[in-house]
Short mmCIF file of C-alpha atoms in Angstrom, two decimals:
data_model
loop_
_atom_site.label_atom_id
_atom_site.label_comp_id
_atom_site.label_asym_id
_atom_site.label_seq_id
_atom_site.Cartn_x
_atom_site.Cartn_y
_atom_site.Cartn_z
CA MET A 1 0.00 0.00 0.00
CA PHE A 2 2.73 2.38 1.05
CA ARG A 3 4.64 1.48 -2.09
CA ASN A 4 1.69 2.33 -4.29
CA LEU A 5 1.17 5.65 -2.58
CA THR A 6 4.83 6.50 -3.04
CA ALA A 7 4.61 5.59 -6.72
CA ALA A 8 1.55 7.79 -7.16
CA LEU A 9 3.29 10.65 -5.41
CA ILE A 10 6.39 10.27 -7.58
CA ILE A 11 4.33 10.27 -10.75
CA PHE A 12 2.32 13.27 -9.59
CA THR A 13 5.49 15.22 -8.88
CA ALA A 14 6.93 14.22 -12.24
CA LEU A 15 3.76 15.38 -14.04
CA VAL A 16 3.67 18.77 -12.37
CA LEU A 17 7.38 19.44 -12.75
CA GLN A 18 7.32 18.28 -16.35
CA VAL A 19 4.80 20.87 -17.52
CA SER A 20 5.61 23.73 -15.18
CA LEU A 21 9.39 23.57 -15.20
CA VAL A 22 11.03 21.19 -17.69
CA ASN A 23 8.91 21.99 -20.73
CA ARG A 24 9.15 25.72 -20.14
CA LEU A 25 12.90 25.61 -19.62
CA LEU A 26 13.95 23.31 -22.43
CA GLY A 27 11.18 23.77 -24.95
CA ALA A 28 11.41 21.24 -27.74
CA TYR A 29 14.47 19.60 -26.17
CA ALA A 30 12.72 18.55 -23.00
CA PRO A 31 13.01 14.87 -22.07
CA ASP A 32 9.74 13.21 -21.12
CA PHE A 33 10.29 12.58 -17.42
CA VAL A 34 6.77 11.28 -16.91
CA LEU A 35 7.37 8.55 -19.44
CA LEU A 36 10.75 7.72 -17.91
CA THR A 37 9.29 7.60 -14.40
CA VAL A 38 6.52 5.25 -15.46
CA LEU A 39 8.90 3.00 -17.39
CA THR A 40 11.38 2.84 -14.52
CA LEU A 41 8.72 2.05 -11.95
CA ALA A 42 7.35 -0.65 -14.24
CA ALA A 43 10.81 -2.15 -14.73
CA LEU A 44 11.30 -2.25 -10.98
CA ARG A 45 7.96 -3.79 -10.11
CA GLY A 46 6.98 -6.25 -12.79
CA PRO A 47 4.34 -6.65 -15.50
CA THR A 48 1.03 -6.38 -13.62
CA ALA A 49 2.08 -3.45 -11.49
CA GLY A 50 3.71 -1.93 -14.57
CA ALA A 51 0.49 -2.09 -16.52
CA VAL A 52 -1.49 -0.53 -13.68
CA ILE A 53 1.10 2.17 -13.10
CA GLY A 54 1.24 2.84 -16.83
CA PHE A 55 -2.52 3.11 -17.15
CA CYS A 56 -2.92 5.42 -14.16
CA GLY A 57 0.10 7.52 -15.05
CA GLY A 58 -1.00 7.79 -18.66
CA LEU A 59 -4.52 8.74 -17.66
CA ALA A 60 -3.14 11.43 -15.38
CA TYR A 61 -0.94 12.60 -18.25
CA ASP A 62 -4.04 12.84 -20.44
CA LEU A 63 -5.87 14.87 -17.81
CA LEU A 64 -2.94 17.15 -17.00
CA PRO A 65 -4.31 20.62 -17.75
CA PRO A 66 -2.76 22.01 -20.88
CA ALA A 67 -3.99 19.07 -22.90
CA SER A 68 -5.74 19.29 -26.23
CA HIS A 69 -5.40 15.69 -27.35
CA THR A 70 -7.83 12.83 -27.00
CA LEU A 71 -8.30 11.46 -23.51
CA GLY A 72 -6.93 7.96 -23.16
CA GLN A 73 -4.18 8.23 -25.74
CA TYR A 74 -1.33 8.12 -23.25
CA ALA A 75 -3.21 5.72 -20.99
CA LEU A 76 -3.28 3.19 -23.82
CA LEU A 77 0.35 3.69 -24.75
CA MET A 78 1.79 3.70 -21.26
CA CYS A 79 -0.29 0.75 -20.12
CA ALA A 80 1.11 -1.36 -22.94
CA LEU A 81 4.65 -0.05 -22.40
CA GLY A 82 4.42 -0.60 -18.64
CA PHE A 83 3.44 -4.21 -19.14
CA VAL A 84 6.18 -4.89 -21.68
CA VAL A 85 8.89 -3.11 -19.72
CA GLY A 86 7.79 -4.84 -16.52
CA ARG A 87 8.06 -8.16 -18.25
CA PHE A 88 11.46 -7.72 -19.87
CA GLY A 89 13.04 -5.29 -17.44
CA GLU A 90 13.84 -7.82 -14.77
CA ASN A 91 17.45 -8.47 -15.61
CA ALA A 92 18.49 -5.22 -17.19
CA PRO A 93 16.19 -2.40 -16.15
CA MET A 94 18.45 0.33 -17.50
CA LEU A 95 18.68 -1.19 -20.98
CA THR A 96 14.96 -1.92 -21.21
CA VAL A 97 13.99 1.57 -20.07
CA ALA A 98 16.43 3.09 -22.56
CA ILE A 99 15.10 1.01 -25.46
CA PHE A 100 11.49 1.86 -24.76
CA ALA A 101 12.33 5.51 -24.07
CA VAL A 102 13.58 5.59 -27.67
CA ILE A 103 10.57 3.75 -29.09
CA ALA A 104 7.85 5.53 -27.12
CA PRO A 105 7.76 8.95 -28.88
CA GLY A 106 7.28 7.23 -32.22
CA LEU A 107 4.49 5.03 -30.86
CA ALA A 108 2.79 8.06 -29.32
CA ALA A 109 2.93 9.86 -32.65
CA GLY A 110 1.63 6.72 -34.35
CA ILE A 111 -1.42 6.59 -32.08
CA GLY A 112 -1.95 10.28 -32.73
CA ALA A 113 -1.82 9.66 -36.47
CA LEU A 114 -4.32 6.80 -36.16
CA LEU A 115 -6.68 9.12 -34.30
CA GLY A 116 -6.44 11.63 -37.11
CA ASN A 117 -4.09 14.20 -35.62
CA PRO A 118 -3.19 16.61 -38.41
CA GLY A 119 0.32 17.40 -37.20
CA VAL A 120 1.83 13.96 -37.59
CA THR A 121 3.57 13.56 -40.93
CA TRP A 122 6.67 11.68 -41.99
CA THR A 123 8.80 14.80 -42.15
CA VAL A 124 7.75 15.83 -38.67
CA LEU A 125 8.38 12.34 -37.39
CA GLY A 126 11.76 12.28 -39.08
CA SER A 127 12.97 15.33 -37.22
CA ALA A 128 11.06 15.06 -33.97
CA TRP A 129 11.46 11.37 -33.14
CA PRO A 130 15.28 11.26 -33.13
CA ARG A 131 15.42 14.42 -31.09
CA ALA A 132 12.91 13.20 -28.52
CA ALA A 133 14.68 9.85 -28.40
CA VAL A 134 18.07 11.42 -27.74
CA CYS A 135 16.65 13.70 -25.05
CA ASN A 136 14.99 10.73 -23.36
CA LEU A 137 18.18 8.68 -23.62
CA VAL A 138 20.18 11.41 -21.95
CA ALA A 139 17.75 11.63 -19.06
CA ALA A 140 17.02 7.90 -18.69
CA PRO A 141 20.12 6.80 -16.69
CA ALA A 142 19.61 9.54 -14.12
CA MET A 143 15.97 8.61 -13.71
CA VAL A 144 16.65 4.89 -13.36
CA TRP A 145 19.49 5.51 -10.97
CA LEU A 146 17.36 7.85 -8.86
CA LEU A 147 14.37 5.55 -8.54
CA SER A 148 16.21 2.25 -8.25
CA GLY A 149 18.53 3.85 -5.71
CA ARG A 150 15.51 4.53 -3.57
CA TYR A 151 14.47 0.90 -3.77
CA ARG A 152 17.96 -0.39 -3.14
CA GLN A 153 18.36 1.75 -0.07
CA ARG A 154 15.12 0.56 1.41
CA ARG A 155 16.07 -3.04 0.75
CA ARG A 156 19.36 -2.61 2.55
CA ARG A 157 17.57 -1.09 5.48
CA GLY A 158 15.01 -3.85 5.44
CA GLY A 159 17.76 -6.44 5.45
CA SER A 160 15.97 -9.53 4.18
CA GLY A 161 14.60 -10.39 0.78
CA SER A 162 17.81 -10.20 -1.21
CA THR A 163 18.34 -13.23 -3.35
CA GLY A 164 21.37 -11.89 -5.12
CA MET A 165 19.58 -11.38 -8.37
CA GLY A 166 21.08 -7.98 -8.86
CA PRO A 167 21.02 -4.77 -6.96
CA THR A 168 18.03 -3.10 -8.49
CA THR A 169 15.53 -5.74 -9.31
CA SER A 170 15.11 -8.25 -6.57
CA TRP A 171 13.28 -5.96 -4.22
CA GLY A 172 9.90 -4.72 -5.14
CA ARG A 173 9.17 -7.42 -7.66
CA GLY A 174 6.60 -9.10 -5.56
CA MET A 175 2.90 -8.99 -5.30
CA ALA A 176 1.67 -6.00 -7.19
CA MET B 1 5.66 -12.61 -10.67
CA ARG B 2 6.32 -13.63 -14.22
CA ASP B 3 4.04 -13.15 -17.13
CA THR B 4 1.05 -14.93 -15.66
CA ARG B 5 -2.52 -15.25 -16.83
CA ARG B 6 -3.55 -12.74 -14.24
CA ALA B 7 -1.08 -10.17 -15.57
CA ARG B 8 -2.33 -10.70 -19.10
CA LEU B 9 -5.92 -10.34 -18.01
CA ALA B 10 -5.11 -7.13 -16.17
CA VAL B 11 -3.29 -5.57 -19.07
CA GLY B 12 -6.01 -6.61 -21.48
CA LEU B 13 -8.69 -5.03 -19.33
CA LEU B 14 -6.71 -1.83 -18.90
CA LEU B 15 -6.00 -1.53 -22.62
CA ALA B 16 -9.69 -2.05 -23.33
CA ALA B 17 -10.52 0.65 -20.79
CA ALA B 18 -8.11 3.02 -22.52
CA LEU B 19 -9.70 2.31 -25.88
CA VAL B 20 -13.16 2.93 -24.44
CA LEU B 21 -11.94 6.24 -23.01
CA ILE B 22 -10.53 7.25 -26.38
CA THR B 23 -13.77 6.36 -28.12
CA VAL B 24 -15.95 8.19 -25.61
CA ASP B 25 -13.76 11.26 -25.76
CA ARG B 26 -13.75 11.27 -29.55
CA ARG B 27 -17.49 10.74 -29.86
CA VAL B 28 -18.90 12.81 -27.03
CA GLY B 29 -16.11 15.23 -26.23
CA SER B 30 -15.93 16.47 -22.67
CA GLY B 31 -19.68 16.44 -22.21
CA PRO B 32 -21.61 15.09 -19.25
CA VAL B 33 -19.49 11.95 -18.95
CA LEU B 34 -15.92 13.18 -19.00
CA GLY B 35 -16.57 16.82 -18.14
CA PRO B 36 -16.60 16.36 -14.33
CA VAL B 37 -13.52 14.16 -14.52
CA HIS B 38 -11.73 16.86 -16.45
CA ASP B 39 -12.87 19.52 -14.01
CA VAL B 40 -11.66 17.66 -10.94
CA ALA B 41 -8.33 16.78 -12.51
CA THR B 42 -7.84 20.30 -13.77
CA GLY B 43 -8.59 21.69 -10.32
CA ILE B 44 -6.02 19.51 -8.63
CA PHE B 45 -3.33 19.81 -11.26
CA SER B 46 -3.67 23.54 -11.81
CA LYS B 47 -3.27 24.21 -8.09
CA ALA B 48 -0.12 22.10 -8.07
CA GLU B 49 1.12 23.76 -11.24
CA GLN B 50 0.48 27.18 -9.76
CA VAL B 51 2.57 26.32 -6.72
CA SER B 52 5.28 24.74 -8.83
CA ALA B 53 5.39 27.67 -11.24
CA THR B 54 5.84 30.06 -8.33
CA VAL B 55 8.47 27.96 -6.61
CA THR B 56 10.50 27.30 -9.74
CA LYS B 57 10.35 30.86 -11.09
CA PRO B 58 13.86 31.75 -9.82
CA VAL B 59 15.27 28.71 -11.59
CA ARG B 60 13.56 29.61 -14.83
CA ASP B 61 14.64 33.21 -14.55
CA PHE B 62 18.23 32.23 -13.87
CA VAL B 63 18.42 29.83 -16.80
CA GLY B 64 16.71 32.36 -19.02
CA MET B 65 19.30 34.94 -18.02
CA LEU B 66 22.18 32.58 -18.74
CA ARG B 67 20.73 31.66 -22.06
CA ALA B 68 20.20 35.27 -23.04
CA ALA B 69 23.67 36.42 -22.00
CA PRO B 70 25.59 35.73 -25.25
CA GLU B 71 22.92 37.40 -27.29
CA ALA B 72 22.53 40.39 -25.04
CA LYS B 73 25.09 42.49 -26.85
CA GLN B 74 23.69 41.78 -30.28
CA THR B 75 20.26 42.45 -28.89
CA ILE B 76 21.30 45.87 -27.68
CA VAL B 77 22.67 46.82 -31.09
CA ALA B 78 19.60 45.44 -32.82
CA LEU B 79 17.32 47.22 -30.41
CA ARG B 80 19.08 50.53 -30.99
CA GLU B 81 18.60 50.15 -34.72
CA GLU B 82 15.02 49.12 -34.25
CA ASN B 83 14.43 52.05 -31.96
CA ALA B 84 15.64 54.49 -34.56
CA LYS B 85 13.51 52.86 -37.20
CA LEU B 86 10.48 52.77 -34.96
CA ARG B 87 10.86 56.44 -34.09
CA THR B 88 10.52 57.36 -37.72
CA GLU B 89 7.67 54.92 -38.04
CA VAL B 90 5.88 56.47 -35.09
CA ALA B 91 6.13 59.85 -36.72
CA SER B 92 4.45 58.57 -39.84
CA LEU B 93 2.00 56.47 -37.84
CA ARG B 94 0.81 59.54 -36.00
CA LEU B 95 -0.26 60.94 -39.31
CA ASP B 96 -1.86 57.67 -40.31
CA GLY B 97 -3.46 57.44 -36.92
CA THR B 98 -5.38 60.66 -37.18
CA ARG B 99 -6.56 59.60 -40.58
CA ALA B 100 -7.59 56.17 -39.38
CA ALA B 101 -9.41 57.63 -36.40
CA LYS B 102 -11.42 59.84 -38.66
CA LEU B 103 -12.22 57.02 -40.99
CA ASP B 104 -13.35 54.85 -38.11
CA ARG B 105 -15.55 57.55 -36.74
CA MET B 106 -17.03 58.10 -40.13
CA LEU B 107 -17.86 54.47 -40.72
CA GLY B 108 -19.14 53.77 -37.25
CA LEU B 109 -16.46 51.22 -36.53
CA ALA B 110 -15.17 53.05 -33.53
CA GLY B 111 -15.26 49.82 -31.58
CA LEU B 112 -12.50 48.34 -33.70
CA GLY B 113 -9.53 47.50 -31.55
CA ARG B 114 -11.34 48.21 -28.27
CA TYR B 115 -11.09 44.88 -26.58
CA ARG B 116 -11.54 44.14 -22.92
CA VAL B 117 -8.60 41.98 -21.99
CA VAL B 118 -7.99 39.89 -18.89
CA PRO B 119 -4.27 39.47 -18.19
CA ALA B 120 -3.06 36.02 -17.22
CA GLN B 121 0.16 34.25 -16.35
CA VAL B 122 1.34 31.10 -18.10
CA LEU B 123 1.55 28.25 -15.59
CA ALA B 124 2.50 25.20 -17.58
CA ARG B 125 3.29 24.17 -21.08
CA ARG B 126 3.11 21.06 -23.22
CA ASP B 127 4.41 20.55 -26.68
CA PHE B 128 4.61 17.05 -27.91
CA PRO B 129 6.13 17.19 -31.39
CA GLY B 130 3.38 17.05 -33.95
CA PHE B 131 0.71 16.44 -31.38
CA GLU B 132 -0.20 19.51 -29.51
CA ASP B 133 1.10 22.83 -28.41
CA ALA B 134 -0.78 24.19 -25.45
CA VAL B 135 -0.25 26.27 -22.34
CA GLU B 136 -2.11 26.55 -19.07
CA ILE B 137 -2.97 30.05 -17.82
CA ASP B 138 -4.09 31.15 -14.39
CA ALA B 139 -7.31 32.86 -15.44
CA GLY B 140 -10.52 30.87 -15.66
CA THR B 141 -14.29 31.12 -15.72
CA ASN B 142 -14.17 33.16 -12.51
CA ASP B 143 -12.39 35.86 -14.47
CA GLY B 144 -14.84 35.67 -17.33
CA VAL B 145 -12.75 33.40 -19.55
CA ARG B 146 -14.77 30.98 -21.68
CA PRO B 147 -13.81 28.48 -24.35
CA ASP B 148 -13.24 29.95 -27.80
CA MET B 149 -11.86 33.27 -26.71
CA THR B 150 -8.90 34.96 -28.34
CA VAL B 151 -5.61 35.03 -26.45
CA LEU B 152 -3.09 37.79 -27.19
CA SER B 153 0.33 38.74 -26.02
CA GLY B 154 1.79 42.22 -26.09
CA ALA B 155 3.18 41.44 -29.53
CA GLY B 156 0.34 39.65 -31.28
CA LEU B 157 -1.98 36.67 -31.49
CA VAL B 158 -1.20 33.71 -29.23
CA GLY B 159 -4.08 31.31 -29.76
CA ARG B 160 -7.48 30.48 -28.40
CA VAL B 161 -8.96 29.05 -25.23
CA VAL B 162 -10.00 25.44 -25.70
CA ARG B 163 -11.06 24.57 -22.18
CA ALA B 164 -11.78 26.75 -19.17
CA ALA B 165 -11.95 25.61 -15.55
CA ALA B 166 -12.80 27.71 -12.50
CA ASP B 167 -9.46 29.46 -12.18
CA SER B 168 -7.36 28.11 -15.01
CA ALA B 169 -7.74 27.63 -18.72
CA THR B 170 -6.06 25.69 -21.50
CA VAL B 171 -4.91 27.66 -24.52
CA ALA B 172 -4.14 26.01 -27.85
CA LEU B 173 -1.28 27.97 -29.37
CA LEU B 174 -1.26 29.22 -32.93
CA THR B 175 1.74 26.99 -33.62
CA ASP B 176 -0.38 23.88 -32.99
CA PRO B 177 -0.96 22.16 -36.34
CA ALA B 178 -4.61 21.66 -35.45
CA VAL B 179 -5.19 25.39 -34.98
CA SER B 180 -5.93 27.73 -37.84
CA ALA B 181 -7.21 31.25 -37.97
CA GLY B 182 -8.63 33.49 -40.65
CA ALA B 183 -6.04 36.06 -41.58
CA ARG B 184 -5.40 38.77 -44.08
CA LEU B 185 -2.57 40.76 -45.50
CA GLU B 186 -2.30 44.14 -43.94
CA GLY B 187 -2.73 46.88 -46.49
CA GLY B 188 -4.04 44.81 -49.35
CA ASN B 189 -6.68 43.11 -47.22
CA GLN B 190 -6.44 39.85 -49.15
CA ILE B 191 -7.92 37.00 -47.18
CA GLY B 192 -6.16 33.79 -46.29
CA VAL B 193 -5.79 31.18 -43.60
CA ALA B 194 -2.98 31.09 -41.04
CA SER B 195 -2.29 27.70 -39.50
CA GLY B 196 0.32 26.26 -37.21
CA LEU B 197 3.12 24.05 -38.49
CA GLY B 198 4.16 22.62 -35.16
CA GLU B 199 7.40 20.75 -35.48
CA ALA B 200 7.79 21.61 -39.17
CA GLY B 201 7.90 25.30 -38.28
CA GLY B 202 11.47 24.98 -37.08
CA GLY B 203 13.12 26.97 -34.33
CA ASP B 204 11.40 30.20 -35.34
CA ASN B 205 7.98 28.60 -34.86
CA LEU B 206 6.98 29.61 -38.36
CA ILE B 207 3.32 29.48 -39.28
CA LYS B 208 1.77 28.83 -42.64
CA PHE B 209 -0.31 31.49 -44.37
CA ARG B 210 -2.37 30.29 -47.31
CA LEU B 211 -3.60 33.08 -49.51
CA LEU B 212 -6.86 32.17 -51.17
CA ASP B 213 -6.22 34.21 -54.28
CA SER B 214 -3.08 33.04 -56.04
CA THR B 215 -2.90 36.05 -58.37
CA VAL B 216 -2.21 38.52 -55.59
CA PRO B 217 1.49 39.18 -54.98
CA LEU B 218 2.73 38.20 -51.53
CA PRO B 219 5.38 40.66 -50.42
CA LEU B 220 8.23 39.48 -48.21
CA GLY B 221 8.00 41.36 -44.95
CA GLY B 222 4.28 41.83 -45.43
CA ARG B 223 2.36 41.72 -42.18
CA ILE B 224 -0.55 39.43 -41.43
CA VAL B 225 -3.40 40.36 -39.13
CA SER B 226 -6.30 38.25 -37.92
CA PHE B 227 -9.43 38.42 -40.02
CA GLY B 228 -11.87 37.82 -37.21
CA SER B 229 -14.59 35.24 -36.89
CA GLN B 230 -18.35 35.51 -36.80
CA ARG B 231 -19.31 37.15 -33.47
CA SER B 232 -15.59 37.34 -32.72
CA LYS B 233 -15.44 33.70 -31.67
CA PRO B 234 -12.85 32.33 -31.52
CA TYR B 235 -10.81 35.12 -33.07
CA VAL B 236 -11.33 38.85 -32.90
CA ALA B 237 -10.31 40.92 -35.87
CA GLY B 238 -7.26 43.05 -36.38
CA VAL B 239 -4.79 41.30 -34.09
CA PRO B 240 -1.30 41.19 -35.62
CA ILE B 241 -0.13 37.66 -36.35
CA GLY B 242 3.25 37.77 -38.07
CA VAL B 243 5.60 38.83 -40.84
CA ILE B 244 5.96 36.90 -44.09
CA GLN B 245 9.42 35.39 -44.37
CA ARG B 246 9.27 32.98 -47.25
CA VAL B 247 6.88 32.57 -50.12
CA GLU B 248 6.23 29.33 -51.90
CA SER B 249 4.30 29.53 -55.10
CA LEU B 250 3.66 26.58 -57.33
CA PRO B 251 2.48 27.52 -60.79
CA GLY B 252 -1.06 26.42 -61.39
CA ASP B 253 -1.96 26.23 -57.73
CA LEU B 254 -5.23 27.73 -56.62
CA THR B 255 -3.78 29.08 -53.42
CA LYS B 256 -0.47 30.65 -52.56
CA ILE B 257 1.49 29.64 -49.51
CA ALA B 258 3.75 31.82 -47.42
CA TYR B 259 5.61 31.11 -44.21
CA ALA B 260 5.42 33.81 -41.59
CA LYS B 261 7.34 34.45 -38.43
CA PRO B 262 4.84 35.19 -35.65
CA PHE B 263 5.14 38.41 -33.67
CA THR B 264 4.63 36.47 -30.46
CA ASP B 265 7.69 34.67 -29.14
CA PHE B 266 6.19 31.26 -28.53
CA SER B 267 9.29 29.87 -26.87
CA SER B 268 9.08 32.28 -23.95
CA LEU B 269 5.43 32.95 -23.29
CA ASP B 270 4.84 34.47 -19.90
CA VAL B 271 2.09 37.06 -19.60
CA VAL B 272 -0.81 36.84 -22.02
CA GLY B 273 -4.22 38.47 -22.27
CA VAL B 274 -7.59 36.90 -22.94
CA VAL B 275 -10.08 38.98 -24.90
CA VAL B 276 -13.23 38.59 -22.83
CA GLN B 277 -15.17 41.24 -24.64
CA ALA B 278 -14.86 41.85 -28.32
CA PRO B 279 -15.81 45.12 -29.98
CA LYS B 280 -19.52 45.81 -29.83
CA ARG B 281 -19.84 45.95 -33.55
CA ASP B 282 -18.55 43.27 -35.79
CA PRO B 283 -15.95 45.13 -37.84
CA ARG B 284 -16.48 43.05 -40.90
CA ASP B 285 -14.73 44.09 -44.01
CA SER B 286 -17.73 43.74 -46.23
CA VAL B 287 -19.40 46.74 -44.69
CA LEU B 288 -16.61 49.02 -45.82
CA PRO B 289 -17.79 51.00 -48.82
CA PRO B 290 -15.27 51.52 -51.59
CA VAL B 291 -13.33 54.73 -51.20
CA PRO B 292 -14.32 57.00 -54.11
CA ARG B 293 -11.46 57.83 -56.38
CA GLN B 294 -11.92 61.57 -56.36
CA ALA B 295 -12.06 61.66 -52.59
CA LYS B 296 -8.95 59.60 -52.35
CA GLN B 297 -7.08 61.94 -54.63
CA ALA B 298 -8.30 64.93 -52.70
CA ARG B 299 -7.26 63.33 -49.45
CA GLU B 300 -3.85 62.50 -50.76
CA ARG B 301 -3.38 66.00 -51.95
CA ALA B 302 -4.50 67.33 -48.62
CA ASP B 303 -2.18 65.01 -46.79
CA GLU B 304 0.71 66.04 -48.93
CA ARG B 305 0.22 69.59 -47.92
CA SER B 306 0.60 68.58 -44.31
CA GLY B 307 -1.01 66.67 -41.50
CA ARG B 308 -1.81 69.96 -39.80
CA ASP B 309 -4.32 70.88 -42.45
CA ASP B 310 -6.52 68.01 -41.36
CA GLU B 311 -9.45 70.28 -40.97
CA GLU B 312 -9.15 71.34 -44.56
CA ALA B 313 -8.66 67.82 -45.86
CA ASP B 314 -11.71 66.79 -43.97
CA GLU B 315 -13.69 69.52 -45.58
CA ALA B 316 -12.49 68.53 -49.01
CA ARG B 317 -13.32 64.89 -48.38
CA ASP B 318 -16.73 65.72 -47.03
CA ARG B 319 -17.48 67.83 -50.06
CA MET B 320 -16.48 65.00 -52.34
CA GLU B 321 -18.62 62.51 -50.52
CA GLU B 322 -21.63 64.75 -50.55
CA GLY B 323 -21.23 65.21 -54.24
CA ARG B 324 -21.06 61.47 -54.70
CA ALA B 325 -23.74 60.00 -52.53
CA GLY B 326 -25.84 62.71 -51.08
CA ALA B 327 -24.09 62.60 -47.72
CA ALA B 328 -25.35 59.15 -47.00
CA PRO B 329 -22.50 57.96 -44.78
CA GLY B 330 -22.58 61.00 -42.54
CA GLY B 331 -24.10 59.28 -39.55
CA HIS B 332 -21.21 59.59 -37.18
CA ARG B 333 -20.03 63.09 -37.78
CA SER B 334 -20.47 65.47 -34.93
CA ARG B 335 -23.83 67.09 -35.05
CA ALA B 336 -22.51 70.60 -34.74
CA ARG B 337 -20.44 70.31 -37.85
CA GLU B 338 -23.07 68.48 -39.75
CA ALA B 339 -25.87 70.93 -39.27
CA PRO B 340 -24.80 73.74 -41.59
CA ARG B 341 -24.03 71.24 -44.32
CA ARG B 342 -27.47 69.74 -44.41
CA PRO B 343 -28.91 72.12 -47.00
CA ALA B 344 -26.02 71.46 -49.33
CA ALA B 345 -26.59 67.73 -49.04
CA ALA B 346 -30.26 68.15 -49.63
CA ARG B 347 -29.54 70.23 -52.71
CA ALA B 348 -27.21 67.57 -54.00
CA ALA B 349 -29.81 64.90 -53.43
CA ARG B 350 -32.44 66.91 -55.22
CA GLY B 351 -30.03 67.46 -58.03
CA ASP B 352 -29.47 63.74 -58.30
CA GLY B 353 -33.16 63.11 -58.40
CA ARG B 354 -33.70 65.52 -61.23
CA ASN B 355 -31.03 64.00 -63.33
#
């Protein structure tokens, strides 16, 4: 329960800071910290929890005030990504998060195109996707380190539960 | 907790829920079903954004200062030049201004440009490449802001309100590819459509201006102003939009396309204004009668003499108009000046009738 509340709080903070600070500071070169947070949490906690976290985080992202896109777009995307990352992120969370941080902007644009968004064209995708991917890649290690560090620390304090499967993954991958 | 049946069931259900949400939102919009959800979420998030925007303002200011430092010197030089240019422009505008004021009074369009504007601060911003380009402002329905209102900055058009909550509102920016506004060339008054390019606009946030008549020349450096919508929703008329930078004309095309640099700096939006009350009268272009040729010549001659002889130019113009149309458009002249001219007008009208 406490874990879930913490996750919700982290995502809420990420959402607010993303739109009120990061986007306004970096403009088009802003990494998507909300996406990275959701992916990292999913990688740390497994497929079911990842899907739930992705759905809730995505829904909150859709509802976050300056939004003019269709409700549910990010919920769909992040739910699927959360599940996949939770499933494959057990052994190498950093790598998985990085891979999906690169793929995600393209998928988001793809969903937008399917829903008839007029701004998504190949030329736009060609220039925007690589840029978004690089920005996400730059920010991903810090995000993973930050969040998994939190988990690691708590595990050390808790003492038990370590099975030697690796520093970042063995804790927290339990009942969702 | 591997990939179990339970996990698959959960993810399937959640994906289905997301699809249902998308469908409902597309079909119904934020009506009775999703409206309250939006309102609650907006309330919570906008409070948090307000706090965060206040707390992080020093950080933003500091970074903004650092970023501006290398350009500061160039900016000073450029500003000095611009100042000098503007000073001369102001001098000529003053002359134009008196003329325009008179024209407005004459045509009963005195309301043009008299907007009631609510100032607002930008709280948060989102720009997903190709998707959306929107900001959150701290004025809402409590301040009289409603959906489909024009948003301006000190420099020009910013966009329109798409959703308004109690004390915050979402503004779709002009650079959003889904946003387009009726626009026209200043001076020539040719009508076109200005629309956002989003990511394709590049670093200058260029917007696309499609001129409906391909035979009209599009001058580089020509300025675009908003055309205005019916009942001024969502766009009021006469708001400057941008300067034409590049023209693309394909032979045989029905429309002509130009790329314009907006007056508003979309990368550093801070204080904007929402037009909560448009001019009383709809300043539509179609009500403007054609300026008679003789009168125009007379006015030009009068203006050449000097701006100080306004009185005289006015007289000359009035005489011309009376001769043309029997003083029909005289409704908004001051009564005192109009009174002695009545007989002359009546004579002219009688004369017309006899012929």
